[in-house]
């Protein structure tokens, strides 16, 4: 399965760039040091050649595991840049706090704004280097749990892992030849000191069991919690809401 999965993922990227880009168009990838960005970068190298892949590291001040991000770029041999978003984040925080006279910024701000600044940074890098597309590195487990930021790490031009559970991403990374410690690193947001699974309150393997129709394989008492989470987060998986009607003088196929 892993070899077929690799072939299909690589073909997806090749097809996307063939249909939506010029022959030399580059892939710009945010390299967090986690498995998802490492696997996406490796896929893009296999599909496009490493000379067309650019890694971007975006610490917010000091990132304790920045060495993991650097190792991914070094292992793959890709061109990479480091853009520290701390100045932009502090400036925006200060401006918003001043405008609305806030004493403290809520977790929704401190968690989501850095993610959105990072996506803006990726598109900024893409604009400066020219002729580039930005990847979305999220996987299916995160999408089902709603564990991503709208218009932040949930944005991008192409998303090769969007229908792969965490376990499948690990298999794909190993098939691509990435070191196991890269693809088995526990996912975390790097801010609260907890892993994603600790914050969610359940394991991704249990989510996969429930989402795949095998709730009986999930840990005791977790299936209903996971089902509720998946249902509650459905709104985040929908694209920008637009009217269902189409004016009679417009042809939707003009924009397909």
Tab-separated table of C-alpha atoms in Angstrom:
chain	number	residue	atom	x	y	z
A	1	UNK	CA	0.000	0.000	0.000
A	2	UNK	CA	2.791	2.429	0.898
A	3	UNK	CA	4.426	2.258	-2.539
A	4	UNK	CA	1.091	2.832	-4.294
A	5	UNK	CA	0.296	5.676	-1.909
A	6	UNK	CA	3.621	7.311	-2.693
A	7	UNK	CA	3.074	6.993	-6.441
A	8	UNK	CA	-0.419	8.478	-6.220
A	9	UNK	CA	0.700	11.373	-4.007
A	10	UNK	CA	3.630	12.209	-6.267
A	11	UNK	CA	1.365	11.999	-9.326
A	12	UNK	CA	-1.133	14.354	-7.662
A	13	UNK	CA	1.555	17.020	-7.257
A	14	UNK	CA	2.900	16.520	-10.780
A	15	UNK	CA	-0.605	16.811	-12.231
A	16	UNK	CA	-1.421	19.884	-10.162
A	17	UNK	CA	1.705	21.719	-11.302
A	18	UNK	CA	1.298	20.568	-14.908
A	19	UNK	CA	-2.239	21.976	-15.040
A	20	UNK	CA	-1.898	25.041	-12.837
A	21	UNK	CA	1.641	26.306	-13.236
A	22	UNK	CA	4.512	26.970	-15.593
A	23	UNK	CA	7.273	24.389	-16.193
A	24	UNK	CA	9.641	25.999	-13.681
A	25	UNK	CA	7.068	26.921	-11.008
A	26	UNK	CA	8.347	26.259	-7.488
A	27	UNK	CA	6.689	24.826	-4.386
A	28	UNK	CA	6.941	26.929	-1.211
A	29	UNK	CA	6.536	24.883	1.964
A	30	UNK	CA	6.396	25.979	5.582
A	31	UNK	CA	8.813	23.670	7.420
A	32	UNK	CA	7.706	23.267	11.032
A	33	UNK	CA	9.945	20.343	11.941
A	34	UNK	CA	6.968	17.985	12.125
A	35	UNK	CA	6.055	14.978	10.015
A	36	UNK	CA	3.502	16.659	7.752
A	37	UNK	CA	5.751	19.397	6.381
A	38	UNK	CA	8.648	16.961	6.037
A	39	UNK	CA	6.517	14.531	4.024
A	40	UNK	CA	5.068	17.277	1.812
A	41	UNK	CA	8.562	18.607	1.121
A	42	UNK	CA	9.803	15.117	0.267
A	43	UNK	CA	6.815	14.546	-2.037
A	44	UNK	CA	7.480	17.826	-3.836
A	45	UNK	CA	11.146	16.899	-4.280
A	46	UNK	CA	10.087	13.569	-5.800
A	47	UNK	CA	7.500	15.206	-8.053
A	48	UNK	CA	9.304	18.377	-9.116
A	49	UNK	CA	12.981	17.954	-8.263
A	50	UNK	CA	14.589	19.537	-5.203
A	51	UNK	CA	15.694	22.596	-7.185
A	52	UNK	CA	12.019	23.604	-7.430
A	53	UNK	CA	11.275	23.221	-3.716
A	54	UNK	CA	11.731	26.026	-1.167
A	55	UNK	CA	11.435	25.506	2.574
A	56	UNK	CA	10.512	28.373	4.889
A	57	UNK	CA	11.055	28.276	8.650
A	58	UNK	CA	8.990	30.787	10.620
A	59	UNK	CA	9.770	30.917	14.336
A	60	UNK	CA	7.862	33.355	16.518
A	61	UNK	CA	10.848	34.498	18.529
A	62	UNK	CA	12.729	31.426	19.789
A	63	UNK	CA	11.588	28.032	18.505
A	64	UNK	CA	13.006	25.268	20.699
A	65	UNK	CA	12.858	22.605	18.006
A	66	UNK	CA	14.070	24.760	15.088
A	67	UNK	CA	16.906	22.273	14.631
A	68	UNK	CA	14.327	19.709	13.473
A	69	UNK	CA	13.181	22.096	10.734
A	70	UNK	CA	16.758	22.755	9.690
A	71	UNK	CA	17.432	19.037	9.578
A	72	UNK	CA	14.514	18.443	7.201
A	73	UNK	CA	15.831	21.069	4.783
A	74	UNK	CA	19.375	19.720	5.035
A	75	UNK	CA	18.290	16.099	4.577
A	76	UNK	CA	16.301	16.939	1.442
A	77	UNK	CA	18.894	19.402	0.146
A	78	UNK	CA	16.351	22.133	-0.531
A	79	UNK	CA	16.864	25.882	-0.602
A	80	UNK	CA	15.457	27.390	2.559
A	81	UNK	CA	14.876	30.684	4.332
A	82	UNK	CA	14.154	31.642	7.929
A	83	UNK	CA	11.670	34.451	8.515
A	84	UNK	CA	11.096	35.279	12.172
A	85	UNK	CA	7.520	36.518	12.599
A	86	UNK	CA	8.027	37.833	16.147
A	87	UNK	CA	8.249	41.487	15.091
A	88	UNK	CA	5.117	41.279	12.958
A	89	UNK	CA	3.213	39.427	15.680
A	90	UNK	CA	4.210	41.880	18.407
A	91	UNK	CA	3.354	44.870	16.214
A	92	UNK	CA	-0.065	43.493	15.326
A	93	UNK	CA	-0.773	42.461	18.923
A	94	UNK	CA	0.125	45.922	20.141
A	95	UNK	CA	-1.966	47.650	17.501
A	96	UNK	CA	-5.050	45.509	18.202
A	97	UNK	CA	-4.646	45.801	21.975
A	98	UNK	CA	-4.341	49.568	21.699
A	99	UNK	CA	-7.297	49.916	19.345
A	100	UNK	CA	-9.756	47.978	21.491
A	101	UNK	CA	-8.196	48.817	24.875
A	102	UNK	CA	-7.577	45.160	25.755
A	103	UNK	CA	-5.501	44.184	28.779
A	104	UNK	CA	-4.701	40.656	27.622
A	105	UNK	CA	-5.035	38.872	24.326
A	106	UNK	CA	-7.243	35.722	24.389
A	107	UNK	CA	-5.973	32.298	23.365
A	108	UNK	CA	-7.926	32.573	20.114
A	109	UNK	CA	-5.660	35.486	19.180
A	110	UNK	CA	-2.350	34.143	20.484
A	111	UNK	CA	-2.908	30.765	18.805
A	112	UNK	CA	-4.521	31.671	15.484
A	113	UNK	CA	-2.826	34.948	14.580
A	114	UNK	CA	0.690	33.425	14.392
A	115	UNK	CA	-0.664	30.708	12.079
A	116	UNK	CA	-2.214	33.326	9.805
A	117	UNK	CA	0.948	35.427	9.838
A	118	UNK	CA	2.911	32.344	8.799
A	119	UNK	CA	0.617	31.750	5.842
A	120	UNK	CA	0.932	35.417	4.864
A	121	UNK	CA	4.708	34.967	5.111
A	122	UNK	CA	4.644	31.953	2.796
A	123	UNK	CA	2.682	33.884	0.190
A	124	UNK	CA	5.068	36.802	0.687
A	125	UNK	CA	8.060	34.565	0.001
A	126	UNK	CA	6.261	33.080	-3.010
A	127	UNK	CA	5.637	36.578	-4.370
A	128	UNK	CA	9.255	37.633	-3.931
A	129	UNK	CA	10.858	34.515	-5.415
A	130	UNK	CA	8.240	34.585	-8.162
A	131	UNK	CA	6.347	31.852	-9.982
A	132	UNK	CA	5.542	29.702	-6.941
A	133	UNK	CA	2.690	27.802	-5.300
A	134	UNK	CA	2.202	27.421	-1.534
A	135	UNK	CA	1.462	24.058	0.048
A	136	UNK	CA	-1.085	23.246	2.730
A	137	UNK	CA	0.474	20.524	4.893
A	138	UNK	CA	-2.575	19.439	6.907
A	139	UNK	CA	-3.669	15.800	7.137
A	140	UNK	CA	-7.118	14.206	7.380
A	141	UNK	CA	-6.908	13.514	11.116
A	142	UNK	CA	-6.343	17.207	11.824
A	143	UNK	CA	-9.085	18.265	9.409
A	144	UNK	CA	-11.658	15.943	10.994
A	145	UNK	CA	-10.719	17.131	14.498
A	146	UNK	CA	-10.786	20.773	13.364
A	147	UNK	CA	-7.220	21.066	14.623
A	148	UNK	CA	-6.082	23.764	12.230
A	149	UNK	CA	-6.477	27.499	11.763
A	150	UNK	CA	-8.780	28.776	9.039
A	151	UNK	CA	-6.799	30.901	6.581
A	152	UNK	CA	-3.653	29.907	8.502
A	153	UNK	CA	-2.207	26.399	8.295
A	154	UNK	CA	-5.527	25.365	6.741
A	155	UNK	CA	-4.844	27.511	3.660
A	156	UNK	CA	-2.652	26.977	0.611
A	157	UNK	CA	-2.789	26.164	-3.092
A	158	UNK	CA	-2.489	22.367	-2.953
A	159	UNK	CA	-2.879	19.882	-0.095
A	160	UNK	CA	-1.374	16.452	-0.822
A	161	UNK	CA	-2.092	14.998	2.648
A	162	UNK	CA	-5.696	16.191	2.950
A	163	UNK	CA	-7.159	12.670	2.733
A	164	UNK	CA	-4.481	10.817	4.699
A	165	UNK	CA	-4.754	9.893	8.365
A	166	UNK	CA	-1.711	10.421	10.612
A	167	UNK	CA	-0.716	6.744	10.418
A	168	UNK	CA	-0.829	6.909	6.612
A	169	UNK	CA	1.356	10.032	6.610
A	170	UNK	CA	3.912	8.113	8.690
A	171	UNK	CA	3.849	5.200	6.238
A	172	UNK	CA	4.245	7.608	3.333
A	173	UNK	CA	7.198	9.342	4.975
A	174	UNK	CA	8.989	6.052	5.538
A	175	UNK	CA	8.302	5.005	1.934
A	176	UNK	CA	9.817	8.314	0.809
A	177	UNK	CA	13.005	7.481	2.714
A	178	UNK	CA	12.677	10.019	5.517
A	179	UNK	CA	14.297	9.037	8.839
A	180	UNK	CA	11.788	7.445	11.215
A	181	UNK	CA	12.445	9.998	13.941
A	182	UNK	CA	11.289	12.710	11.525
A	183	UNK	CA	8.003	11.047	10.695
A	184	UNK	CA	7.218	9.678	14.148
A	185	UNK	CA	7.707	12.945	16.033
A	186	UNK	CA	4.650	13.650	18.187
A	187	UNK	CA	2.738	16.599	16.669
A	188	UNK	CA	2.413	19.737	18.792
A	189	UNK	CA	1.781	23.439	18.252
A	190	UNK	CA	5.102	24.324	19.883
A	191	UNK	CA	3.439	26.874	22.166
A	192	UNK	CA	1.687	25.203	25.113
A	193	UNK	CA	4.110	22.367	25.836
A	194	UNK	CA	1.470	19.730	25.086
A	195	UNK	CA	1.130	17.385	22.138
A	196	UNK	CA	-1.874	17.707	19.842
A	197	UNK	CA	-3.320	14.469	21.197
A	198	UNK	CA	-2.967	15.674	24.797
A	199	UNK	CA	-4.834	18.865	23.923
A	200	UNK	CA	-7.549	16.989	22.042
A	201	UNK	CA	-8.013	14.407	24.786
A	202	UNK	CA	-7.873	11.402	22.468
A	203	UNK	CA	-5.389	9.622	20.210
A	204	UNK	CA	-5.356	10.088	16.446
A	205	UNK	CA	-5.489	6.290	16.036
A	206	UNK	CA	-8.835	6.333	17.861
A	207	UNK	CA	-10.096	9.132	15.609
A	208	UNK	CA	-9.053	7.099	12.569
A	209	UNK	CA	-10.921	4.066	13.885
A	210	UNK	CA	-14.110	6.063	14.432
A	211	UNK	CA	-13.889	7.938	11.111
A	212	UNK	CA	-13.237	4.670	9.250
A	213	UNK	CA	-16.372	3.025	10.668
A	214	UNK	CA	-14.583	0.914	13.288
A	215	UNK	CA	-15.586	2.699	16.471
A	216	UNK	CA	-15.282	-0.577	18.380
A	217	UNK	CA	-11.501	-0.338	17.962
A	218	UNK	CA	-11.290	3.034	19.686
A	219	UNK	CA	-10.293	3.362	23.318
A	220	UNK	CA	-13.115	2.750	25.776
A	221	UNK	CA	-15.413	5.738	26.123
A	222	UNK	CA	-13.771	7.731	23.331
A	223	UNK	CA	-15.941	6.966	20.306
A	224	UNK	CA	-18.871	9.237	21.214
A	225	UNK	CA	-16.489	12.043	22.183
A	226	UNK	CA	-14.702	11.761	18.849
A	227	UNK	CA	-17.935	11.576	16.860
A	228	UNK	CA	-19.143	14.730	18.587
A	229	UNK	CA	-15.860	16.493	17.851
A	230	UNK	CA	-15.951	15.562	14.160
A	231	UNK	CA	-19.536	16.797	13.843
A	232	UNK	CA	-18.871	19.996	15.790
A	233	UNK	CA	-15.880	20.878	13.612
A	234	UNK	CA	-17.637	20.282	10.272
A	235	UNK	CA	-18.029	24.021	9.708
A	236	UNK	CA	-14.246	24.429	9.545
A	237	UNK	CA	-13.982	21.933	6.704
A	238	UNK	CA	-16.328	23.928	4.490
A	239	UNK	CA	-14.905	26.541	2.174
A	240	UNK	CA	-15.950	30.168	2.247
A	241	UNK	CA	-19.755	30.212	2.262
A	242	UNK	CA	-21.166	31.672	-0.932
A	243	UNK	CA	-24.785	32.044	-2.136
A	244	UNK	CA	-26.357	28.919	-3.586
A	245	UNK	CA	-28.081	30.876	-6.346
A	246	UNK	CA	-26.378	31.843	-9.588
A	247	UNK	CA	-27.645	35.006	-11.356
A	248	UNK	CA	-29.259	34.103	-14.653
A	249	UNK	CA	-26.841	36.234	-16.662
A	250	UNK	CA	-23.792	34.347	-15.353
A	251	UNK	CA	-22.405	30.975	-16.375
A	252	UNK	CA	-20.669	29.116	-13.504
A	253	UNK	CA	-18.557	27.149	-15.990
A	254	UNK	CA	-16.775	30.364	-16.857
A	255	UNK	CA	-14.863	30.051	-13.568
A	256	UNK	CA	-14.423	26.285	-13.246
